[in-house]
mmCIF file of C-alpha atoms in Angstrom:
data_model
loop_
_atom_site.group_PDB
_atom_site.id
_atom_site.type_symbol
_atom_site.label_atom_id
_atom_site.label_comp_id
_atom_site.label_asym_id
_atom_site.label_seq_id
_atom_site.Cartn_x
_atom_site.Cartn_y
_atom_site.Cartn_z
ATOM 1 C CA UNK A 1 11.490 11.418 -11.010
ATOM 2 C CA UNK A 2 9.835 8.158 -12.101
ATOM 3 C CA UNK A 3 9.347 5.405 -9.553
ATOM 4 C CA UNK A 4 10.185 1.793 -10.287
ATOM 5 C CA UNK A 5 8.690 -1.425 -8.996
ATOM 6 C CA UNK A 6 9.653 -2.926 -5.676
ATOM 7 C CA UNK A 7 12.058 -5.788 -6.232
ATOM 8 C CA UNK A 8 13.353 -8.561 -4.025
ATOM 9 C CA UNK A 9 16.958 -7.650 -4.839
ATOM 10 C CA UNK A 10 19.248 -5.740 -2.498
ATOM 11 C CA UNK A 11 18.053 -2.167 -2.037
ATOM 12 C CA UNK A 12 20.578 0.648 -2.064
ATOM 13 C CA UNK A 13 20.385 2.445 1.320
ATOM 14 C CA UNK A 14 19.287 6.070 1.305
ATOM 15 C CA UNK A 15 22.319 8.311 1.748
ATOM 16 C CA UNK A 16 22.740 10.690 4.667
ATOM 17 C CA UNK A 17 22.661 13.667 2.283
ATOM 18 C CA UNK A 18 19.408 12.658 0.579
ATOM 19 C CA UNK A 19 17.786 11.757 3.895
ATOM 20 C CA UNK A 20 18.802 15.072 5.463
ATOM 21 C CA UNK A 21 17.340 16.967 2.503
ATOM 22 C CA UNK A 22 14.067 15.052 2.631
ATOM 23 C CA UNK A 23 13.604 15.405 6.401
ATOM 24 C CA UNK A 24 14.558 19.085 6.256
ATOM 25 C CA UNK A 25 11.999 19.778 3.516
ATOM 26 C CA UNK A 26 9.301 18.002 5.528
ATOM 27 C CA UNK A 27 9.998 20.358 8.452
ATOM 28 C CA UNK A 28 9.685 23.629 6.490
ATOM 29 C CA UNK A 29 6.721 25.671 7.709
ATOM 30 C CA UNK A 30 4.118 26.309 5.041
ATOM 31 C CA UNK A 31 5.381 23.657 2.616
ATOM 32 C CA UNK A 32 3.061 20.685 2.211
ATOM 33 C CA UNK A 33 3.397 17.603 0.023
ATOM 34 C CA UNK A 34 1.915 19.202 -3.102
ATOM 35 C CA UNK A 35 4.361 22.099 -2.867
ATOM 36 C CA UNK A 36 7.256 19.782 -2.011
ATOM 37 C CA UNK A 37 6.672 17.726 -5.155
ATOM 38 C CA UNK A 38 6.411 20.875 -7.251
ATOM 39 C CA UNK A 39 9.753 22.063 -5.855
ATOM 40 C CA UNK A 40 11.456 18.730 -6.537
ATOM 41 C CA UNK A 41 10.158 18.697 -10.116
ATOM 42 C CA UNK A 42 11.468 22.242 -10.563
ATOM 43 C CA UNK A 43 14.927 21.796 -8.997
ATOM 44 C CA UNK A 44 15.520 18.072 -9.532
ATOM 45 C CA UNK A 45 17.028 17.149 -6.161
ATOM 46 C CA UNK A 46 17.054 18.095 -2.493
ATOM 47 C CA UNK A 47 20.616 19.377 -2.777
ATOM 48 C CA UNK A 48 19.754 21.682 -5.691
ATOM 49 C CA UNK A 49 16.625 22.882 -3.925
ATOM 50 C CA UNK A 50 18.422 23.996 -0.775
ATOM 51 C CA UNK A 51 21.192 25.627 -2.815
ATOM 52 C CA UNK A 52 18.685 27.653 -4.853
ATOM 53 C CA UNK A 53 18.587 31.419 -4.521
ATOM 54 C CA UNK A 54 15.734 33.336 -2.967
ATOM 55 C CA UNK A 55 14.874 34.743 -6.387
ATOM 56 C CA UNK A 56 14.746 31.294 -7.965
ATOM 57 C CA UNK A 57 12.481 30.023 -5.185
ATOM 58 C CA UNK A 58 10.060 32.882 -5.780
ATOM 59 C CA UNK A 59 9.208 31.291 -9.126
ATOM 60 C CA UNK A 60 7.190 28.667 -7.250
ATOM 61 C CA UNK A 61 6.839 29.879 -3.656
ATOM 62 C CA UNK A 62 5.408 32.814 -1.770
ATOM 63 C CA UNK A 63 8.003 35.070 -0.090
ATOM 64 C CA UNK A 64 7.284 33.668 3.381
ATOM 65 C CA UNK A 65 7.678 30.094 2.115
ATOM 66 C CA UNK A 66 10.943 30.920 0.330
ATOM 67 C CA UNK A 67 12.338 32.531 3.479
ATOM 68 C CA UNK A 68 11.328 29.551 5.593
ATOM 69 C CA UNK A 69 12.965 27.133 3.166
ATOM 70 C CA UNK A 70 16.248 29.070 3.186
ATOM 71 C CA UNK A 71 16.340 29.350 6.988
ATOM 72 C CA UNK A 72 18.887 27.245 8.842
ATOM 73 C CA UNK A 73 17.633 23.726 9.613
ATOM 74 C CA UNK A 74 16.277 23.023 13.069
ATOM 75 C CA UNK A 75 18.997 21.990 15.577
ATOM 76 C CA UNK A 76 17.290 18.634 16.094
ATOM 77 C CA UNK A 77 17.547 17.694 12.409
ATOM 78 C CA UNK A 78 21.064 16.254 12.628
ATOM 79 C CA UNK A 79 20.040 13.962 15.484
ATOM 80 C CA UNK A 80 16.950 12.793 13.605
ATOM 81 C CA UNK A 81 18.993 12.036 10.499
ATOM 82 C CA UNK A 82 21.497 10.025 12.552
ATOM 83 C CA UNK A 83 18.754 8.092 14.344
ATOM 84 C CA UNK A 84 16.966 7.367 11.060
ATOM 85 C CA UNK A 85 20.159 6.069 9.444
ATOM 86 C CA UNK A 86 20.618 3.745 12.425
ATOM 87 C CA UNK A 87 17.006 2.600 12.025
ATOM 88 C CA UNK A 88 17.614 1.923 8.310
ATOM 89 C CA UNK A 89 20.683 -0.184 9.117
ATOM 90 C CA UNK A 90 18.686 -2.687 11.176
ATOM 91 C CA UNK A 91 17.859 -6.043 9.543
ATOM 92 C CA UNK A 92 14.571 -5.980 7.628
ATOM 93 C CA UNK A 93 14.361 -2.163 7.647
ATOM 94 C CA UNK A 94 14.369 0.028 4.545
ATOM 95 C CA UNK A 95 13.827 3.658 3.603
ATOM 96 C CA UNK A 96 12.137 4.283 0.254
ATOM 97 C CA UNK A 97 12.486 7.739 -1.308
ATOM 98 C CA UNK A 98 9.924 8.850 -3.851
ATOM 99 C CA UNK A 99 11.422 8.518 -7.318
ATOM 100 C CA UNK A 100 14.011 5.923 -6.291
ATOM 101 C CA UNK A 101 14.039 2.178 -7.071
ATOM 102 C CA UNK A 102 11.781 0.198 -4.773
ATOM 103 C CA UNK A 103 9.120 2.866 -4.271
ATOM 104 C CA UNK A 104 5.639 1.247 -4.565
ATOM 105 C CA UNK A 105 4.372 1.815 -8.112
ATOM 106 C CA UNK A 106 0.693 2.298 -7.224
ATOM 107 C CA UNK A 107 1.537 4.779 -4.491
ATOM 108 C CA UNK A 108 3.696 6.771 -6.884
ATOM 109 C CA UNK A 109 0.562 7.435 -8.980
ATOM 110 C CA UNK A 110 -1.106 9.501 -6.243
ATOM 111 C CA UNK A 111 -1.237 13.287 -6.727
ATOM 112 C CA UNK A 112 1.056 13.876 -3.720
ATOM 113 C CA UNK A 113 2.665 10.610 -2.580
ATOM 114 C CA UNK A 114 4.836 10.504 0.554
ATOM 115 C CA UNK A 115 8.389 11.726 0.035
ATOM 116 C CA UNK A 116 9.762 8.977 2.256
ATOM 117 C CA UNK A 117 8.473 5.604 3.436
ATOM 118 C CA UNK A 118 9.736 3.645 6.430
ATOM 119 C CA UNK A 119 9.374 -0.076 5.694
ATOM 120 C CA UNK A 120 9.855 -3.117 7.908
ATOM 121 C CA UNK A 121 9.620 -6.650 6.588
ATOM 122 C CA UNK A 122 8.866 -7.977 3.121
ATOM 123 C CA UNK A 123 8.944 -4.833 1.011
ATOM 124 C CA UNK A 124 8.242 -6.844 -2.169
ATOM 125 C CA UNK A 125 4.643 -7.075 -0.933
ATOM 126 C CA UNK A 126 4.258 -3.357 -1.717
ATOM 127 C CA UNK A 127 4.299 -4.171 -5.430
ATOM 128 C CA UNK A 128 1.927 -7.156 -5.294
ATOM 129 C CA UNK A 129 -1.736 -7.042 -6.263
ATOM 130 C CA UNK A 130 -3.461 -6.046 -3.027
ATOM 131 C CA UNK A 131 -6.864 -5.476 -1.479
ATOM 132 C CA UNK A 132 -7.443 -3.223 1.513
ATOM 133 C CA UNK A 133 -9.900 -4.391 4.156
ATOM 134 C CA UNK A 134 -11.165 -1.811 6.630
ATOM 135 C CA UNK A 135 -14.045 -1.334 9.020
ATOM 136 C CA UNK A 136 -15.172 -0.416 12.487
ATOM 137 C CA UNK A 137 -12.835 -0.447 15.495
ATOM 138 C CA UNK A 138 -15.866 -1.521 17.561
ATOM 139 C CA UNK A 139 -16.727 -4.391 15.252
ATOM 140 C CA UNK A 140 -19.096 -7.169 16.133
ATOM 141 C CA UNK A 141 -17.813 -10.692 16.643
ATOM 142 C CA UNK A 142 -19.441 -11.697 13.372
ATOM 143 C CA UNK A 143 -17.824 -8.759 11.594
ATOM 144 C CA UNK A 144 -14.362 -9.696 12.847
ATOM 145 C CA UNK A 145 -14.879 -13.308 11.832
ATOM 146 C CA UNK A 146 -16.091 -12.245 8.378
ATOM 147 C CA UNK A 147 -13.084 -9.972 7.890
ATOM 148 C CA UNK A 148 -10.624 -12.653 8.985
ATOM 149 C CA UNK A 149 -12.152 -15.371 6.800
ATOM 150 C CA UNK A 150 -12.459 -13.042 3.809
ATOM 151 C CA UNK A 151 -8.848 -11.916 4.207
ATOM 152 C CA UNK A 152 -7.619 -15.514 4.527
ATOM 153 C CA UNK A 153 -9.433 -16.610 1.371
ATOM 154 C CA UNK A 154 -8.252 -13.601 -0.643
ATOM 155 C CA UNK A 155 -4.696 -13.996 0.632
ATOM 156 C CA UNK A 156 -4.719 -17.665 -0.355
ATOM 157 C CA UNK A 157 -5.803 -16.524 -3.823
ATOM 158 C CA UNK A 158 -2.644 -14.415 -4.062
ATOM 159 C CA UNK A 159 -3.846 -10.993 -2.953
ATOM 160 C CA UNK A 160 -1.893 -9.084 -0.316
ATOM 161 C CA UNK A 161 -4.218 -7.785 2.418
ATOM 162 C CA UNK A 162 -3.687 -4.170 3.470
ATOM 163 C CA UNK A 163 -5.122 -2.517 6.566
ATOM 164 C CA UNK A 164 -4.285 -0.009 9.294
ATOM 165 C CA UNK A 165 -3.454 -2.079 12.424
ATOM 166 C CA UNK A 166 -6.454 -0.591 14.256
ATOM 167 C CA UNK A 167 -8.708 -2.474 16.625
ATOM 168 C CA UNK A 168 -11.602 -4.498 15.255
ATOM 169 C CA UNK A 169 -11.806 -5.158 11.520
ATOM 170 C CA UNK A 170 -8.223 -4.059 10.761
ATOM 171 C CA UNK A 171 -6.676 -6.541 13.190
ATOM 172 C CA UNK A 172 -8.902 -9.366 11.949
ATOM 173 C CA UNK A 173 -7.925 -8.590 8.345
ATOM 174 C CA UNK A 174 -4.222 -8.719 9.204
ATOM 175 C CA UNK A 175 -4.607 -12.063 10.982
ATOM 176 C CA UNK A 176 -6.460 -13.511 7.996
ATOM 177 C CA UNK A 177 -3.907 -12.123 5.553
ATOM 178 C CA UNK A 178 -1.024 -13.657 7.498
ATOM 179 C CA UNK A 179 -2.730 -17.048 7.311
ATOM 180 C CA UNK A 180 -2.685 -17.048 3.489
ATOM 181 C CA UNK A 181 -0.022 -16.934 0.801
ATOM 182 C CA UNK A 182 -0.465 -13.239 -0.001
ATOM 183 C CA UNK A 183 0.343 -12.101 3.569
ATOM 184 C CA UNK A 184 -0.460 -8.591 4.795
ATOM 185 C CA UNK A 185 0.742 -4.979 4.905
ATOM 186 C CA UNK A 186 0.027 -2.686 7.866
ATOM 187 C CA UNK A 187 0.010 1.064 7.197
ATOM 188 C CA UNK A 188 0.501 2.844 10.520
ATOM 189 C CA UNK A 189 -0.237 6.393 11.659
ATOM 190 C CA UNK A 190 2.811 6.735 13.927
ATOM 191 C CA UNK A 191 6.555 6.707 13.464
ATOM 192 C CA UNK A 192 7.968 3.275 12.582
ATOM 193 C CA UNK A 193 9.335 2.937 16.114
ATOM 194 C CA UNK A 194 5.910 3.373 17.723
ATOM 195 C CA UNK A 195 3.028 0.889 17.789
ATOM 196 C CA UNK A 196 -0.566 2.037 18.199
ATOM 197 C CA UNK A 197 -2.621 0.659 19.753
ATOM 198 C CA UNK A 198 -0.076 -0.806 22.169
ATOM 199 C CA UNK A 199 -2.125 -3.989 22.562
ATOM 200 C CA UNK A 200 -1.216 -4.857 18.958
ATOM 201 C CA UNK A 201 2.487 -5.045 19.737
ATOM 202 C CA UNK A 202 2.721 -8.785 19.156
ATOM 203 C CA UNK A 203 0.636 -8.604 15.969
ATOM 204 C CA UNK A 204 2.847 -5.776 14.691
ATOM 205 C CA UNK A 205 6.022 -7.748 15.419
ATOM 206 C CA UNK A 206 4.624 -10.704 13.498
ATOM 207 C CA UNK A 207 3.638 -8.518 10.539
ATOM 208 C CA UNK A 208 7.126 -6.955 10.495
ATOM 209 C CA UNK A 209 8.577 -10.434 9.904
ATOM 210 C CA UNK A 210 5.954 -12.322 7.885
ATOM 211 C CA UNK A 211 4.360 -9.317 6.186
ATOM 212 C CA UNK A 212 5.249 -5.648 5.927
ATOM 213 C CA UNK A 213 4.854 -2.509 8.076
ATOM 214 C CA UNK A 214 4.781 0.903 6.390
ATOM 215 C CA UNK A 215 4.825 4.451 7.755
ATOM 216 C CA UNK A 216 5.409 7.887 6.265
ATOM 217 C CA UNK A 217 5.959 9.497 9.671
ATOM 218 C CA UNK A 218 9.341 10.289 11.190
ATOM 219 C CA UNK A 219 10.801 8.347 14.095
ATOM 220 C CA UNK A 220 9.156 9.197 17.387
ATOM 221 C CA UNK A 221 5.904 10.491 15.839
ATOM 222 C CA UNK A 222 3.066 9.764 18.307
ATOM 223 C CA UNK A 223 -0.484 8.711 17.344
ATOM 224 C CA UNK A 224 -1.813 12.199 16.542
ATOM 225 C CA UNK A 225 -5.403 12.512 15.329
ATOM 226 C CA UNK A 226 -4.443 14.253 12.072
ATOM 227 C CA UNK A 227 -2.071 11.446 11.108
ATOM 228 C CA UNK A 228 -4.754 8.831 10.550
ATOM 229 C CA UNK A 229 -6.517 10.373 7.527
ATOM 230 C CA UNK A 230 -3.051 10.581 5.929
ATOM 231 C CA UNK A 231 -2.470 6.949 6.884
ATOM 232 C CA UNK A 232 -5.800 6.050 5.255
ATOM 233 C CA UNK A 233 -4.685 7.327 1.862
ATOM 234 C CA UNK A 234 -1.729 4.920 2.027
ATOM 235 C CA UNK A 235 -4.083 2.027 2.757
ATOM 236 C CA UNK A 236 -6.200 2.777 -0.313
ATOM 237 C CA UNK A 237 -3.271 3.967 -2.430
ATOM 238 C CA UNK A 238 -1.380 0.681 -2.147
ATOM 239 C CA UNK A 239 -4.411 -1.435 -3.076
ATOM 240 C CA UNK A 240 -6.330 -2.292 -6.218
ATOM 241 C CA UNK A 241 -9.523 -1.921 -4.199
ATOM 242 C CA UNK A 242 -10.959 -1.412 -0.719
ATOM 243 C CA UNK A 243 -13.454 -3.689 1.032
ATOM 244 C CA UNK A 244 -15.490 -2.215 3.910
ATOM 245 C CA UNK A 245 -16.759 -4.957 6.204
ATOM 246 C CA UNK A 246 -18.590 -3.039 8.952
ATOM 247 C CA UNK A 247 -18.915 0.723 9.353
ATOM 248 C CA UNK A 248 -21.229 3.116 11.126
ATOM 249 C CA UNK A 249 -22.688 6.069 9.236
ATOM 250 C CA UNK A 250 -19.799 8.382 10.232
ATOM 251 C CA UNK A 251 -17.026 5.803 10.353
ATOM 252 C CA UNK A 252 -13.453 6.689 9.407
ATOM 253 C CA UNK A 253 -13.572 3.677 7.109
ATOM 254 C CA UNK A 254 -15.854 5.653 4.811
ATOM 255 C CA UNK A 255 -13.047 8.182 4.415
ATOM 256 C CA UNK A 256 -10.742 5.401 3.247
ATOM 257 C CA UNK A 257 -13.402 4.151 0.833
ATOM 258 C CA UNK A 258 -13.921 7.622 -0.649
ATOM 259 C CA UNK A 259 -10.191 8.162 -0.934
ATOM 260 C CA UNK A 260 -10.050 4.877 -2.835
ATOM 261 C CA UNK A 261 -12.750 6.047 -5.238
ATOM 262 C CA UNK A 262 -10.918 9.355 -5.760
ATOM 263 C CA UNK A 263 -7.718 7.414 -6.477
ATOM 264 C CA UNK A 264 -9.462 5.301 -9.111
ATOM 265 C CA UNK A 265 -9.550 2.176 -6.952
ATOM 266 C CA UNK A 266 -12.482 -0.230 -6.681
ATOM 267 C CA UNK A 267 -14.732 0.015 -3.610
ATOM 268 C CA UNK A 268 -16.571 -3.004 -2.188
ATOM 269 C CA UNK A 269 -18.917 -3.243 0.788
ATOM 270 C CA UNK A 270 -20.576 -6.084 2.683
ATOM 271 C CA UNK A 271 -24.243 -5.393 3.480
ATOM 272 C CA UNK A 272 -25.910 -6.195 6.773
ATOM 273 C CA UNK A 273 -29.218 -6.002 8.581
ATOM 274 C CA UNK A 274 -31.222 -2.820 8.157
ATOM 275 C CA UNK A 275 -31.418 -2.748 11.959
ATOM 276 C CA UNK A 276 -27.652 -2.917 12.509
ATOM 277 C CA UNK A 277 -25.854 0.357 13.212
ATOM 278 C CA UNK A 278 -22.587 -1.081 11.873
ATOM 279 C CA UNK A 279 -24.223 -1.845 8.521
ATOM 280 C CA UNK A 280 -25.314 1.724 7.791
ATOM 281 C CA UNK A 281 -21.972 2.900 6.471
ATOM 282 C CA UNK A 282 -21.751 -0.044 4.078
ATOM 283 C CA UNK A 283 -25.314 0.519 2.898
ATOM 284 C CA UNK A 284 -24.521 4.183 2.308
ATOM 285 C CA UNK A 285 -21.489 3.278 0.194
ATOM 286 C CA UNK A 286 -23.583 0.887 -1.900
ATOM 287 C CA UNK A 287 -26.614 3.170 -2.183
ATOM 288 C CA UNK A 288 -24.934 6.553 -2.718
ATOM 289 C CA UNK A 289 -21.268 6.074 -3.595
ATOM 290 C CA UNK A 290 -21.263 3.266 -6.133
ATOM 291 C CA UNK A 291 -19.616 0.592 -3.991
ATOM 292 C CA UNK A 292 -20.039 -2.958 -5.271
ATOM 293 C CA UNK A 293 -22.048 -5.259 -3.022
ATOM 294 C CA UNK A 294 -19.997 -8.239 -1.862
ATOM 295 C CA UNK A 295 -21.340 -11.505 -0.465
ATOM 296 C CA UNK A 296 -18.227 -13.672 -0.863
ATOM 297 C CA UNK A 297 -14.521 -13.482 -1.637
ATOM 298 C CA UNK A 298 -15.315 -14.812 -5.119
ATOM 299 C CA UNK A 299 -17.214 -11.603 -5.890
ATOM 300 C CA UNK A 300 -13.990 -9.627 -5.402
ATOM 301 C CA UNK A 301 -11.721 -12.113 -7.156
ATOM 302 C CA UNK A 302 -13.916 -12.227 -10.231
ATOM 303 C CA UNK A 303 -14.223 -8.447 -10.373
ATOM 304 C CA UNK A 304 -10.503 -7.755 -9.888
ATOM 305 C CA UNK A 305 -9.623 -10.472 -12.368
ATOM 306 C CA UNK A 306 -11.901 -8.904 -14.977
ATOM 307 C CA UNK A 307 -10.415 -5.462 -14.379
ATOM 308 C CA UNK A 308 -6.842 -6.743 -14.503
ATOM 309 C CA UNK A 309 -7.469 -8.629 -17.724
ATOM 310 C CA UNK A 310 -8.934 -5.476 -19.261
ATOM 311 C CA UNK A 311 -6.041 -3.315 -18.017
ATOM 312 C CA UNK A 312 -3.474 -5.794 -19.284
ATOM 313 C CA UNK A 313 -5.235 -6.114 -22.639
ATOM 314 C CA UNK A 314 -5.663 -9.875 -22.288
ATOM 315 C CA UNK A 315 -7.445 -11.377 -25.227
ATOM 316 C CA UNK A 316 -8.928 -14.819 -25.830
ATOM 317 C CA UNK A 317 -6.996 -17.987 -24.901
ATOM 318 C CA UNK A 318 -4.745 -17.718 -27.981
ATOM 319 C CA UNK A 319 -3.427 -14.311 -26.829
ATOM 320 C CA UNK A 320 0.366 -14.234 -27.092
ATOM 321 C CA UNK A 321 1.072 -13.756 -23.408
ATOM 322 C CA UNK A 322 -1.372 -16.476 -22.376
ATOM 323 C CA UNK A 323 0.231 -18.916 -24.808
ATOM 324 C CA UNK A 324 3.672 -18.029 -23.472
ATOM 325 C CA UNK A 325 2.705 -18.737 -19.870
ATOM 326 C CA UNK A 326 0.866 -21.941 -20.708
ATOM 327 C CA UNK A 327 3.806 -23.152 -22.786
ATOM 328 C CA UNK A 328 6.186 -22.350 -19.932
ATOM 329 C CA UNK A 329 4.082 -24.417 -17.549
ATOM 330 C CA UNK A 330 3.668 -27.312 -19.976
ATOM 331 C CA UNK A 331 2.981 -30.558 -18.154
ATOM 332 C CA UNK A 332 4.603 -29.359 -14.922
ATOM 333 C CA UNK A 333 3.903 -26.979 -12.069
ATOM 334 C CA UNK A 334 6.093 -23.978 -11.213
ATOM 335 C CA UNK A 335 6.323 -21.191 -8.678
ATOM 336 C CA UNK A 336 5.868 -17.534 -9.582
ATOM 337 C CA UNK A 337 9.606 -17.038 -8.973
ATOM 338 C CA UNK A 338 10.459 -19.864 -11.359
ATOM 339 C CA UNK A 339 8.099 -18.626 -14.062
ATOM 340 C CA UNK A 340 9.346 -15.039 -13.709
ATOM 341 C CA UNK A 341 12.917 -16.218 -14.205
ATOM 342 C CA UNK A 342 11.937 -18.350 -17.183
ATOM 343 C CA UNK A 343 9.927 -15.552 -18.836
ATOM 344 C CA UNK A 344 12.350 -12.746 -18.007
ATOM 345 C CA UNK A 345 9.793 -10.777 -15.949
ATOM 346 C CA UNK A 346 9.798 -9.456 -12.409
ATOM 347 C CA UNK A 347 7.783 -11.450 -9.876
ATOM 348 C CA UNK A 348 5.777 -8.313 -9.048
ATOM 349 C CA UNK A 349 4.777 -7.892 -12.694
ATOM 350 C CA UNK A 350 3.892 -11.552 -13.110
ATOM 351 C CA UNK A 351 1.784 -11.976 -9.934
ATOM 352 C CA UNK A 352 -1.139 -9.898 -11.167
ATOM 353 C CA UNK A 353 -1.079 -11.640 -14.538
ATOM 354 C CA UNK A 354 -1.087 -15.061 -12.901
ATOM 355 C CA UNK A 355 -4.060 -14.044 -10.759
ATOM 356 C CA UNK A 356 -5.965 -12.955 -13.861
ATOM 357 C CA UNK A 357 -5.176 -16.237 -15.638
ATOM 358 C CA UNK A 358 -6.234 -18.155 -12.542
ATOM 359 C CA UNK A 359 -9.555 -16.344 -12.445
ATOM 360 C CA UNK A 360 -10.007 -17.025 -16.152
ATOM 361 C CA UNK A 361 -9.745 -20.747 -15.374
ATOM 362 C CA UNK A 362 -6.583 -21.246 -17.451
ATOM 363 C CA UNK A 363 -4.235 -22.062 -14.566
ATOM 364 C CA UNK A 364 -4.723 -23.146 -10.969
ATOM 365 C CA UNK A 365 -2.828 -22.517 -7.759
ATOM 366 C CA UNK A 366 -1.496 -25.507 -5.794
ATOM 367 C CA UNK A 367 -0.252 -25.752 -2.194
ATOM 368 C CA UNK A 368 3.241 -24.349 -1.718
ATOM 369 C CA UNK A 369 2.771 -21.465 -4.170
ATOM 370 C CA UNK A 370 2.895 -23.706 -7.262
ATOM 371 C CA UNK A 371 0.891 -23.020 -10.431
ATOM 372 C CA UNK A 372 -0.175 -25.555 -13.037
ATOM 373 C CA UNK A 373 -1.980 -25.437 -16.346
ATOM 374 C CA UNK A 374 -5.654 -26.391 -16.486
ATOM 375 C CA UNK A 375 -6.160 -28.664 -19.478
ATOM 376 C CA UNK A 376 -9.463 -28.035 -21.197
#
């Protein structure tokens, strides 16, 4: 079931039948995400899966798992489905099923991506080139200021800033991201109707309007300890790279950084004093785990631009795509939306290419989201 890019067009709501199948599968004892994806590849849909015979299920499940899957759904399932459909119907809310249009393309590449995402706000941000910024909940004042300024600069350069709505570095990163053009995405470890920590209620409400809030947890899910490592893989999975600003030697941020490395994402870390406890995690990432040392936002922009140009196969300035973009700009400036329409591309596809051309010094970004050609 291939996933497609998030688009700004109207999203088809998830049907009651598909939602019921997804939520029911998530509640089956002994069936985790890896097994759930294997079952969906084998049977093709939730409806076909729950209509399968015991014998057919034994081809990919143990007897106890097959019996659990065929058992009657929990009595509370119908109420949860109804409540979730009501949640989906609210303005700015969306449900994204794995394999359906709108599911984030980077997230779909993970070995076991979430079956269902609950999204509030600007879902098109989930397909933009993004950087995750994470760090200590007990950050220093300097660390918070660094995270906010770094996020603001990177957001102004067109990157979407992703973090986890936690205290400290996460909150500072979200504030900085909101201040720039790229905005911010908050991946939360609770149901979409719960905010944790509660003191971030106003920040969360702002992100849900100006940015995007994402959860994989069902309505009503409280902030359970085991949810946050799962949340961390969303933070890294949605991003091209992860920047760790401050982290102690056993910080949860190191988990996010290692998940990023396992997912093939870039890992960056800001060094600090050898006497600072909150610098030890960053030093460990640089010394032992191959993180790239970062002193400024430019370090990240240059590195991501180089990687994107390599991934896109960009050649020298006479490369066909480069010439096409430069010709489209001509003597005038244009927005990404305008260029995408002119070139017949999606905005999501074009954003990363524009960032790479900007970093190559071929175009420049103007106030108001306009781009113009740089004449050599």
